[in-house]
mmCIF file of C-alpha atoms in Angstrom:
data_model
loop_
_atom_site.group_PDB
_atom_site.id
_atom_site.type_symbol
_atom_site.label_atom_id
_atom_site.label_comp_id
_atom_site.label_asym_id
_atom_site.label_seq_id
_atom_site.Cartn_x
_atom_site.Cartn_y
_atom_site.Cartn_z
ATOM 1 C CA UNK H 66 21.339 -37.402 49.391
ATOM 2 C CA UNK H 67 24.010 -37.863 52.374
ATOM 3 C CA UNK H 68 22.277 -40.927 54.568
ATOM 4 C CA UNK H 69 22.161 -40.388 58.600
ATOM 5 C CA UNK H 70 25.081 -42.019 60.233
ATOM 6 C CA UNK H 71 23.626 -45.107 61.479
ATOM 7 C CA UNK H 72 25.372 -44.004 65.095
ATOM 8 C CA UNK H 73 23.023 -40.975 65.043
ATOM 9 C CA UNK H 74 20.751 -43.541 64.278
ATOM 10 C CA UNK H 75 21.771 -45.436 67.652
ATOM 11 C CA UNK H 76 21.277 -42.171 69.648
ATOM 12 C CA UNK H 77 25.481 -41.045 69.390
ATOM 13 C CA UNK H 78 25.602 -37.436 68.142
ATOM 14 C CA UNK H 79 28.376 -37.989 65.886
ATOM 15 C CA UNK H 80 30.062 -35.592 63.306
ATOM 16 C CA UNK H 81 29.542 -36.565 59.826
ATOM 17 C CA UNK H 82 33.381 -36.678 59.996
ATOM 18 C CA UNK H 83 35.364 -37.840 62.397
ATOM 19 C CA UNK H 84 39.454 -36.568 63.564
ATOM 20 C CA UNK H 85 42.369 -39.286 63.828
ATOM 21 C CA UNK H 86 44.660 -38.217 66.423
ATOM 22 C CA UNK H 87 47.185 -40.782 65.577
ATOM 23 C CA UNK H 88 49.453 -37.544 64.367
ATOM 24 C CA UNK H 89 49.304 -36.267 67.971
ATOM 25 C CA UNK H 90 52.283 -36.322 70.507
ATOM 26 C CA UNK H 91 55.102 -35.875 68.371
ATOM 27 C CA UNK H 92 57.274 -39.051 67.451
ATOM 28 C CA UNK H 93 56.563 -42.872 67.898
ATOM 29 C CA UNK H 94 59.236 -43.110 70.858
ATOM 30 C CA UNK H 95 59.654 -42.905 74.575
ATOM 31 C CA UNK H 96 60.239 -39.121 74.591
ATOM 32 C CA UNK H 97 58.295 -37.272 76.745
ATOM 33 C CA UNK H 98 55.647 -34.822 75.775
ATOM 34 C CA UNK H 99 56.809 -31.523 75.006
ATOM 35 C CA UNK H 100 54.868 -27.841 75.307
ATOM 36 C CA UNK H 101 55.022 -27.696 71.312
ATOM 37 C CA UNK H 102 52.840 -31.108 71.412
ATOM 38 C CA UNK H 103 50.372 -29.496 73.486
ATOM 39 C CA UNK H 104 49.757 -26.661 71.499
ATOM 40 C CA UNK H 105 49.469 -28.791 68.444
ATOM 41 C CA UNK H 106 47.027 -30.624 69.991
ATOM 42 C CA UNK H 107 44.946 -27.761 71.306
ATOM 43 C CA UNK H 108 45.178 -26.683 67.373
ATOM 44 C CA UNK H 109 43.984 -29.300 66.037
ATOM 45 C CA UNK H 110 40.991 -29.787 68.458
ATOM 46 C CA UNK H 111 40.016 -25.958 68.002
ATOM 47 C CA UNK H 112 40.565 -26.520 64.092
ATOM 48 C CA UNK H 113 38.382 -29.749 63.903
ATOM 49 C CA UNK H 114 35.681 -27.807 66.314
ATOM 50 C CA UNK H 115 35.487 -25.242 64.282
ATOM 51 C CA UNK H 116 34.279 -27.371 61.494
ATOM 52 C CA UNK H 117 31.877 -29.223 63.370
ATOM 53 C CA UNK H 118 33.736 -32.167 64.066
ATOM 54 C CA UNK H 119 33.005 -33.505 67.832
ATOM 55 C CA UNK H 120 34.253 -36.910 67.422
ATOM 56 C CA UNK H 121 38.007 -37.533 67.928
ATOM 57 C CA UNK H 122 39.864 -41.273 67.128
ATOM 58 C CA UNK H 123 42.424 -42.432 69.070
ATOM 59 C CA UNK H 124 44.188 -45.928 70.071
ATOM 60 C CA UNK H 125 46.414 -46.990 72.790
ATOM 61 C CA UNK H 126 49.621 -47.354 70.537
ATOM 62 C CA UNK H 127 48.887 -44.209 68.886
ATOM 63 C CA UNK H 128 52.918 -42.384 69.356
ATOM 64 C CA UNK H 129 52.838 -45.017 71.933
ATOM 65 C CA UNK H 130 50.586 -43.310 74.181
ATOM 66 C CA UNK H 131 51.478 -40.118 73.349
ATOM 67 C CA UNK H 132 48.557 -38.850 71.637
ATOM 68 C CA UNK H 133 46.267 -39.763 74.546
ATOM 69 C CA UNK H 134 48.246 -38.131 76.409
ATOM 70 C CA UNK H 135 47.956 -34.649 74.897
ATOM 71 C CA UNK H 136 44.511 -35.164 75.138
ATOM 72 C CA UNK H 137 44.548 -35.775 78.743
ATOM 73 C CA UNK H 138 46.445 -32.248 79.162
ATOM 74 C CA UNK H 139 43.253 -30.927 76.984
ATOM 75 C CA UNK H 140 40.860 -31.902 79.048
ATOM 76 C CA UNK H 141 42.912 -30.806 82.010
ATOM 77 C CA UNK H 142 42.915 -27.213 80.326
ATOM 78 C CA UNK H 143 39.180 -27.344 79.177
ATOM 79 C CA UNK H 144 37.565 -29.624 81.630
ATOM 80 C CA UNK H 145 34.297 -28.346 79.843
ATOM 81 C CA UNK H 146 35.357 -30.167 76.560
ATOM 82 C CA UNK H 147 35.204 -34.062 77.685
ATOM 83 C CA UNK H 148 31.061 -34.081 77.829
ATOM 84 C CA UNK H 149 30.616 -32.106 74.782
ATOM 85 C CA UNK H 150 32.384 -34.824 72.645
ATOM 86 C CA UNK H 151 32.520 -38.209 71.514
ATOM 87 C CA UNK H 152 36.508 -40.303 72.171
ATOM 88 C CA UNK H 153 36.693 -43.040 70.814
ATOM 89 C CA UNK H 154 39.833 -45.609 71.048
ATOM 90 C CA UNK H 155 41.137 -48.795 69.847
ATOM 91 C CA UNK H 156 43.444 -51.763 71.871
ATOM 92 C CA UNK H 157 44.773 -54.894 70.585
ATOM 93 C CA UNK H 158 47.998 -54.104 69.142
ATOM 94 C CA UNK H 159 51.573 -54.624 70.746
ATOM 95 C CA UNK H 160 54.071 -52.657 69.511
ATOM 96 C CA UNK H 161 57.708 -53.948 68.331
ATOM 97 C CA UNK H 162 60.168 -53.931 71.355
ATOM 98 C CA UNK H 163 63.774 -54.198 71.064
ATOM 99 C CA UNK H 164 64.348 -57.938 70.798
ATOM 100 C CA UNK H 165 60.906 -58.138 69.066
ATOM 101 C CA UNK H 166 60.916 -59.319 65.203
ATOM 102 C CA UNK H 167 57.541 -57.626 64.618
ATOM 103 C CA UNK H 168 53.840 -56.066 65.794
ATOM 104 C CA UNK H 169 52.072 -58.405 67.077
ATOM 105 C CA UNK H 170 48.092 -58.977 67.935
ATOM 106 C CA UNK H 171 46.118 -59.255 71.233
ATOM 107 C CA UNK H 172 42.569 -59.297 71.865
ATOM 108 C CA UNK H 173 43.098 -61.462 74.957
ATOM 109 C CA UNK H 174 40.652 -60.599 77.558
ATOM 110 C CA UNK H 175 43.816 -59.605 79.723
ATOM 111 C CA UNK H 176 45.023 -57.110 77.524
ATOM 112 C CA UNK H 177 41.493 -55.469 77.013
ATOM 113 C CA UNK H 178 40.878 -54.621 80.436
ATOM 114 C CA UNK H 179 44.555 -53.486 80.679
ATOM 115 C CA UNK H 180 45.149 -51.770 77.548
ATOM 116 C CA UNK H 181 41.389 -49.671 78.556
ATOM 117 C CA UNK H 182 42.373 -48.828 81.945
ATOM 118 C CA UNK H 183 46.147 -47.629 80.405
ATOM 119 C CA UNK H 184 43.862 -45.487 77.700
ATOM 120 C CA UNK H 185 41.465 -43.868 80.469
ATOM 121 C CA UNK H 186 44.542 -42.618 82.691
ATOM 122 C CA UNK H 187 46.310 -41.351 79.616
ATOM 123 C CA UNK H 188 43.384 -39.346 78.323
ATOM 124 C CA UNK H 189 42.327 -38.408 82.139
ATOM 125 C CA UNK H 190 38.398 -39.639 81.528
ATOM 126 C CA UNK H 191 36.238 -42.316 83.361
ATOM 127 C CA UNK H 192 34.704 -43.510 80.091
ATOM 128 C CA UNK H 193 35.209 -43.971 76.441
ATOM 129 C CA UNK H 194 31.813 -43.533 74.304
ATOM 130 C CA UNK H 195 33.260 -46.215 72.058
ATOM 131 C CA UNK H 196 36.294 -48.870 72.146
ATOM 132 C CA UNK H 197 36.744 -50.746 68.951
ATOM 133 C CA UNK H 198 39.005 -54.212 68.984
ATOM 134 C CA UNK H 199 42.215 -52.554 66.748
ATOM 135 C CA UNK H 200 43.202 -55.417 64.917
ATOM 136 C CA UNK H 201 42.010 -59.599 64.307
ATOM 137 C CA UNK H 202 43.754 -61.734 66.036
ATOM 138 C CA UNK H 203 44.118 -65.377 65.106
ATOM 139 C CA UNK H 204 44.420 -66.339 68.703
ATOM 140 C CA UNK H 205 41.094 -64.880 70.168
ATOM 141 C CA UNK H 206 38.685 -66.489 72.006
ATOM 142 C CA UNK H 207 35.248 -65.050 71.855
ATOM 143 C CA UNK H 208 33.953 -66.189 74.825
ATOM 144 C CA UNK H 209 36.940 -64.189 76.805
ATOM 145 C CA UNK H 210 36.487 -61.093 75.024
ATOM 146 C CA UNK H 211 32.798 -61.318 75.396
ATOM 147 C CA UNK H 212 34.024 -61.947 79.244
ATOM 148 C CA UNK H 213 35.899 -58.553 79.262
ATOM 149 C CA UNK H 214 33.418 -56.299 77.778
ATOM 150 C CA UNK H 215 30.825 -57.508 79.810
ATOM 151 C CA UNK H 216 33.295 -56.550 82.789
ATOM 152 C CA UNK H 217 34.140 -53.221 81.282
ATOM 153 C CA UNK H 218 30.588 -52.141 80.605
ATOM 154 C CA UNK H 219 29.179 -53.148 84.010
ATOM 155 C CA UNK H 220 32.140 -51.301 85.337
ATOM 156 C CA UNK H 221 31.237 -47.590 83.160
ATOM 157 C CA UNK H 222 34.515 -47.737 81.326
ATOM 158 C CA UNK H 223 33.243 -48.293 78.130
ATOM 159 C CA UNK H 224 29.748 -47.402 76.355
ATOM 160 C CA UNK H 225 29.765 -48.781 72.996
ATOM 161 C CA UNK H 226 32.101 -51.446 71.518
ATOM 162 C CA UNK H 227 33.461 -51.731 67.911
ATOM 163 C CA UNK H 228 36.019 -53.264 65.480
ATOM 164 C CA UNK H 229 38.409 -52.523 63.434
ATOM 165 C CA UNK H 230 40.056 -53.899 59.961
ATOM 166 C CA UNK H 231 37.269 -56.989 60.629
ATOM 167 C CA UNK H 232 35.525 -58.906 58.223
ATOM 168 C CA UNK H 233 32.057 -60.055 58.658
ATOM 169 C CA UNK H 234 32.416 -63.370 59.627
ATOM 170 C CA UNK H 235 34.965 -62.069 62.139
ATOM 171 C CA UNK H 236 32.219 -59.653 63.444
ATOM 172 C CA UNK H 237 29.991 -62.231 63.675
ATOM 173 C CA UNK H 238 31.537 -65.016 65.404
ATOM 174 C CA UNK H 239 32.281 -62.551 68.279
ATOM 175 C CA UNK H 240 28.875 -61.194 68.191
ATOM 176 C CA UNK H 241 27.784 -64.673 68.530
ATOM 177 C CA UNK H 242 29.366 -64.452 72.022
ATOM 178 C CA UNK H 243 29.029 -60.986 73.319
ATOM 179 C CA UNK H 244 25.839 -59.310 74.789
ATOM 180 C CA UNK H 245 26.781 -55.720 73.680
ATOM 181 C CA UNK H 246 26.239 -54.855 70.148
ATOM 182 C CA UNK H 247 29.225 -54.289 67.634
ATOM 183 C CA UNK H 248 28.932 -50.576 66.531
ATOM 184 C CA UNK H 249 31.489 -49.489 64.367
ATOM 185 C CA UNK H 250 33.859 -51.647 61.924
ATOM 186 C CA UNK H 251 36.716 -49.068 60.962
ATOM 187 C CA UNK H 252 38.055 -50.008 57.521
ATOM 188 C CA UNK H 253 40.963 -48.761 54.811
ATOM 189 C CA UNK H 254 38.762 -46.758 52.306
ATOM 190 C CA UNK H 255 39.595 -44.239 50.367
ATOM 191 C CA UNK H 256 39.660 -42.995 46.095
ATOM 192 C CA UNK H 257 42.897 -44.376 46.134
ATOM 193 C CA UNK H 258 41.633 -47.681 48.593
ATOM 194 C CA UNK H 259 39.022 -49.038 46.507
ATOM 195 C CA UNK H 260 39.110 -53.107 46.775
ATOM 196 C CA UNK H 261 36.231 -52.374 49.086
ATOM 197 C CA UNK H 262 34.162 -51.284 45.811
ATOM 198 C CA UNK H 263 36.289 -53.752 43.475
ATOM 199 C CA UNK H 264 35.300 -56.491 45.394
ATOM 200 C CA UNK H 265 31.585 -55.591 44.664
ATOM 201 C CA UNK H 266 31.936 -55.129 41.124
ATOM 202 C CA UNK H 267 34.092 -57.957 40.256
ATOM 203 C CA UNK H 268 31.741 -60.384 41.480
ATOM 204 C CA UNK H 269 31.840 -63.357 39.368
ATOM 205 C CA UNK H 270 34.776 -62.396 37.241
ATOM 206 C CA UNK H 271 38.410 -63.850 36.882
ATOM 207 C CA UNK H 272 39.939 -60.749 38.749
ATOM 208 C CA UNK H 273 37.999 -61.630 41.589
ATOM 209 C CA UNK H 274 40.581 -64.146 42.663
ATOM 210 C CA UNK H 275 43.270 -61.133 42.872
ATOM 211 C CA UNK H 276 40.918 -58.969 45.358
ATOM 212 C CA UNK H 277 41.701 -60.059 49.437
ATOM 213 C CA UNK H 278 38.976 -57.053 50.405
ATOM 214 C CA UNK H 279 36.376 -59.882 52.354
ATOM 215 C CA UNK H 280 33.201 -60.207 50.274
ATOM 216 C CA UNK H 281 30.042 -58.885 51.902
ATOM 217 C CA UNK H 282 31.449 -57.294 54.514
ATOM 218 C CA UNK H 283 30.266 -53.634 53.718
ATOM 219 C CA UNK H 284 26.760 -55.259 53.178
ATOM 220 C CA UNK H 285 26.812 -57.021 56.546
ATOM 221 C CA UNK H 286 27.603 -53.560 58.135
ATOM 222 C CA UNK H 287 25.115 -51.843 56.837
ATOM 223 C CA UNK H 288 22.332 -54.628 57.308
ATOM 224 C CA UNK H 289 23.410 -54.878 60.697
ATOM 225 C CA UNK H 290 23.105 -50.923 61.217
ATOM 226 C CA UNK H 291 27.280 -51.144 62.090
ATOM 227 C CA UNK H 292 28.974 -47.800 61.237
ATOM 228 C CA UNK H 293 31.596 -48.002 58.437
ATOM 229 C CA UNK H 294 34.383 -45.588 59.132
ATOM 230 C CA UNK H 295 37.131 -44.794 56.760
ATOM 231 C CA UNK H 296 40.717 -44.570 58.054
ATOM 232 C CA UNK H 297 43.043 -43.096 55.636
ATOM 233 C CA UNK H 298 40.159 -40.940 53.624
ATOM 234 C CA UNK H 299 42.234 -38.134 52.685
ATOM 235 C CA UNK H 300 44.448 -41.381 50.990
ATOM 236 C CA UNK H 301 48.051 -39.511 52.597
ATOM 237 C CA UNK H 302 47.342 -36.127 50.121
ATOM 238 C CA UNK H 303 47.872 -37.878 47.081
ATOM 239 C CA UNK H 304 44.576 -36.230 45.386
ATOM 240 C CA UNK H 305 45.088 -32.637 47.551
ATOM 241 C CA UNK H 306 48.462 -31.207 46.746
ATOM 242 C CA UNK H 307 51.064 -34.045 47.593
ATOM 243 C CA UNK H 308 54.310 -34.731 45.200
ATOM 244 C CA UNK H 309 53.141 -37.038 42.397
ATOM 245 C CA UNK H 310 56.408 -37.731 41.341
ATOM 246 C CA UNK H 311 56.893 -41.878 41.157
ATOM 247 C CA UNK H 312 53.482 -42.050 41.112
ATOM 248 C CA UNK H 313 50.997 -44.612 38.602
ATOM 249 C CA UNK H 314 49.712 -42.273 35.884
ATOM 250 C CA UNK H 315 45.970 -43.509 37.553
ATOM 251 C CA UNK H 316 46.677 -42.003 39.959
ATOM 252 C CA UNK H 317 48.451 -38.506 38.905
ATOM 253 C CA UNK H 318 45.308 -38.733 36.664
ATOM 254 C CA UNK H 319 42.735 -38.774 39.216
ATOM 255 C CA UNK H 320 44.615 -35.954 41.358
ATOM 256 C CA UNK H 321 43.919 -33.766 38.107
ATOM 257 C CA UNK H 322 40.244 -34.472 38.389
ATOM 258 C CA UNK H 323 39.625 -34.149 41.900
ATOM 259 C CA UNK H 324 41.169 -30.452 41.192
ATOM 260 C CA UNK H 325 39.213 -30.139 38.178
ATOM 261 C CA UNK H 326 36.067 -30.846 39.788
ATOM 262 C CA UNK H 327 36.891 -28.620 43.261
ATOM 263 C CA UNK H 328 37.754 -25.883 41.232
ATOM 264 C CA UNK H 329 33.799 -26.400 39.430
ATOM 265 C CA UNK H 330 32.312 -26.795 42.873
ATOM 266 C CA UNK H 331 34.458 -24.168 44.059
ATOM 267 C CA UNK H 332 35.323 -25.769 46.919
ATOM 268 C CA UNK H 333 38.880 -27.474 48.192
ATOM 269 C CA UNK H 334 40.613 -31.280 46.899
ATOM 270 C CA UNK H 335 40.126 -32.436 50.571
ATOM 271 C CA UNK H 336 36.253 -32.308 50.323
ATOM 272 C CA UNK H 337 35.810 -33.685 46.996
ATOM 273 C CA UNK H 338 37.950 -36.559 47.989
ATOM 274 C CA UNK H 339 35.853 -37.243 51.322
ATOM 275 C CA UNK H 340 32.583 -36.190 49.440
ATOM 276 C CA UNK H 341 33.207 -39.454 46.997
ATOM 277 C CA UNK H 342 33.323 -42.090 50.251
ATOM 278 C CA UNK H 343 30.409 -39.820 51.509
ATOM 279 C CA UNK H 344 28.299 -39.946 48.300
ATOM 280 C CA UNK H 345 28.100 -44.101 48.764
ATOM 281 C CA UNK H 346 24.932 -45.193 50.745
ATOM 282 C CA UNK H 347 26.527 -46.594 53.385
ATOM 283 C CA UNK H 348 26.634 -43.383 55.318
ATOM 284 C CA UNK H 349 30.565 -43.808 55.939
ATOM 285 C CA UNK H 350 31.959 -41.569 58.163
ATOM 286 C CA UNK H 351 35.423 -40.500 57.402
ATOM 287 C CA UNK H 352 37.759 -40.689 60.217
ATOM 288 C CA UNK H 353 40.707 -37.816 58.934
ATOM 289 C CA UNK H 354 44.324 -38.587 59.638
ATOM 290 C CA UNK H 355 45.905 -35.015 59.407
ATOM 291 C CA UNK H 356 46.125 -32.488 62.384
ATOM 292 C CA UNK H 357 47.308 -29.708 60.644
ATOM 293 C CA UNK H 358 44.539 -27.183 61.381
ATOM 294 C CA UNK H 359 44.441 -25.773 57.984
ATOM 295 C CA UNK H 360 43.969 -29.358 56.082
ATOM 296 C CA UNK H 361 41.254 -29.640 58.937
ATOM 297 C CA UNK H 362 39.680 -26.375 57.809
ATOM 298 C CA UNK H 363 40.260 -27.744 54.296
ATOM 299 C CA UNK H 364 37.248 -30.948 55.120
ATOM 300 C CA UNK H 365 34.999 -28.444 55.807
ATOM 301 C CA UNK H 366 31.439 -28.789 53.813
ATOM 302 C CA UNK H 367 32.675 -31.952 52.710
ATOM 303 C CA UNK H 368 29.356 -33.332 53.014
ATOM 304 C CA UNK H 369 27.589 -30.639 51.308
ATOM 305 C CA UNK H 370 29.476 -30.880 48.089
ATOM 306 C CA UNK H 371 27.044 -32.934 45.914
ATOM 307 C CA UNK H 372 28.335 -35.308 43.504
ATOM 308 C CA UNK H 373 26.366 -36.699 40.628
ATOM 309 C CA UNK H 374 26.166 -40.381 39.813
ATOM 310 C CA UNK H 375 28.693 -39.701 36.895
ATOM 311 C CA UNK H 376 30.919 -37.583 38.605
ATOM 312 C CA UNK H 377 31.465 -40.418 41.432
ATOM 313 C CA UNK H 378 31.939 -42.928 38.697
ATOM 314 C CA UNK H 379 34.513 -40.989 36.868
ATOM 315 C CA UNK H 380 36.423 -40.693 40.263
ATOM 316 C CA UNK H 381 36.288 -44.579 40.466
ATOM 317 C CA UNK H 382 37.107 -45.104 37.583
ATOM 318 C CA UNK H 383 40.030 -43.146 37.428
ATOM 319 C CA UNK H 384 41.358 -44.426 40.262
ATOM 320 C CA UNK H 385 40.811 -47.798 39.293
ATOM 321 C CA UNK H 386 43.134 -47.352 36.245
ATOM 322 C CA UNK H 387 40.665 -49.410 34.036
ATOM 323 C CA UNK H 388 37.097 -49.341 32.362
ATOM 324 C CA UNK H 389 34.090 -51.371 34.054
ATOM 325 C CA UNK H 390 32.828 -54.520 32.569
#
């Protein structure tokens, strides 16, 4: 039985599954936004809608800027749409430049406040619901980002605040500092991501030094009533109808039983792959990365699907390439 989504549980009317809109606003460059990105946007919304989705994903790097952007034009178009659901967003990544030699992080207090108020005239809104801190960064100071959110909450910018890619002890040395409750961590999980589950079962055993998936964190969350989201759930196709060719034979194996079992259940690849992260207790909520409205329409029931005990293992297991102790 699916669990309640420990953000209903806070009072936030989420979806069971959430849409990434990190596909929005065509290409990651300084082109400007074109009537073609627009449309796909509107799709995508109307598409995700349609299944019951009301809670969209975005970040301020996102086609840098871009994406918010089509969303602001949304809104503009259905001014209706902004109350009836949930944007969230993420800040704390700086994108190469030329003469840059990489990414790199910032969760100064600075950047917060700037990165937020960049975000809320991009998307053409007063508030986000929920802001989540994109990235760690080894050069944070807890006390200053406690600083900001205090300042952006006091101000209405921001309801709810969140991480992202965090471990617990990350989480909690910042909620050690900040008033406002940590809501969300947003983590790589998916049937083809599974350290978060290897690091569980591997407890006490020599491959346990191989697995960099921080132990306890998904225990922490879920003690601590923090919402687990899953970026990357649909794991890029690879179990619903992408080119196996190159692939490990794990995997290519695993694609044949996620079809196997959607064709039992008659149902589609894309909900038996999100059904298997929404099987696990933890209530995670899937945040899709596609906005092509037919692989949107494709989620649909995912949370109705039903797994049994067995058929979850033999997913795992699959995908793990290897028996259990």
């Amino acid at each position: 039985m699916l669990k309640t989504l420990p953000l209903n549980a806070r009072g936030i009317p989420a979806s069971r599954i959430a849409l990434g809109c990190m596909g929005l606003g065509g290409g990651w460059d300084h082109e400007p936004l074109t009537a073609e990105n627009i449309r796909q946007g509107h799709d995508a919304v109307e598409a995700a809608l349609s299944i019951g989705i009301n809670f969209f994903d975005h970040a301020d790097i996102y086609t840098r800027g871009k994406a918010e952007k089509v969303f602001g034009q949304i809104f503009k178009d259905r001014p209706r749409l902004r109350e009836e659901i949930i944007i969230q967003s993420k800040c704390g990544i700086r994108l190469i430049e030329p003469g840059d030699t990489s990414n790199t992080f910032d969760i100064s207090g600075e950047h917060i406040l700037r990165s937020v108020d960049g975000t809320l005239s991009r998307l053409g809104t007063e508030y986000l619901d929920i802001l989540l801190l994109h990235r760690p960064d080894p050069l944070m100071d807890p006390e200053e980002i406690a600083e900001a959110l205090r300042q952006l909450k006091k101000a209405g910018k921001v309801r709810h605040f969140g991480v992202s890619n965090m471990s617990a002890s990350q989480i909690r040395l910042l909620q050690h500092y900040c008033d406002e409750p940590f809501i969300v961590n947003q983590l790589h999980m998916s049937l083809a991501q599974i350290s978060w589950l290897d690091a569980m079962v591997s407890v006490n055993r020599e491959p346990w030094k191989d697995i960099t998936f921080p132990e306890g964190t998904v225990e922490y969350c879920r003690m601590e009533n923090i919402q687990l989201q899953a970026w990357g759930p649909l794991a890029q196709g690879s179990f619903s109808g992408r080119s196996l060719e190159g692939q490990p034979e794990n995997i290519v194996q695993t694609a044949a039983l996620v079809s196997s079992l959607a064709e039992q259940k008659n149902t589609t690849p894309e909900a038996i792959v999100l059904s298997w992260l929404m099987t696990h207790p933890a209530a995670i909520q899937p945040v899709i990365g596609t906005v092509n409205p037919k692989r949107i329409a494709a989620c649909a029931g995912a949370d109705k699907v039903g797994l049994s005990r067995k058929e979850w293992y033999e997913l795992y297991i699959s995908s793990r390439g290897e028996k259990l102790p």
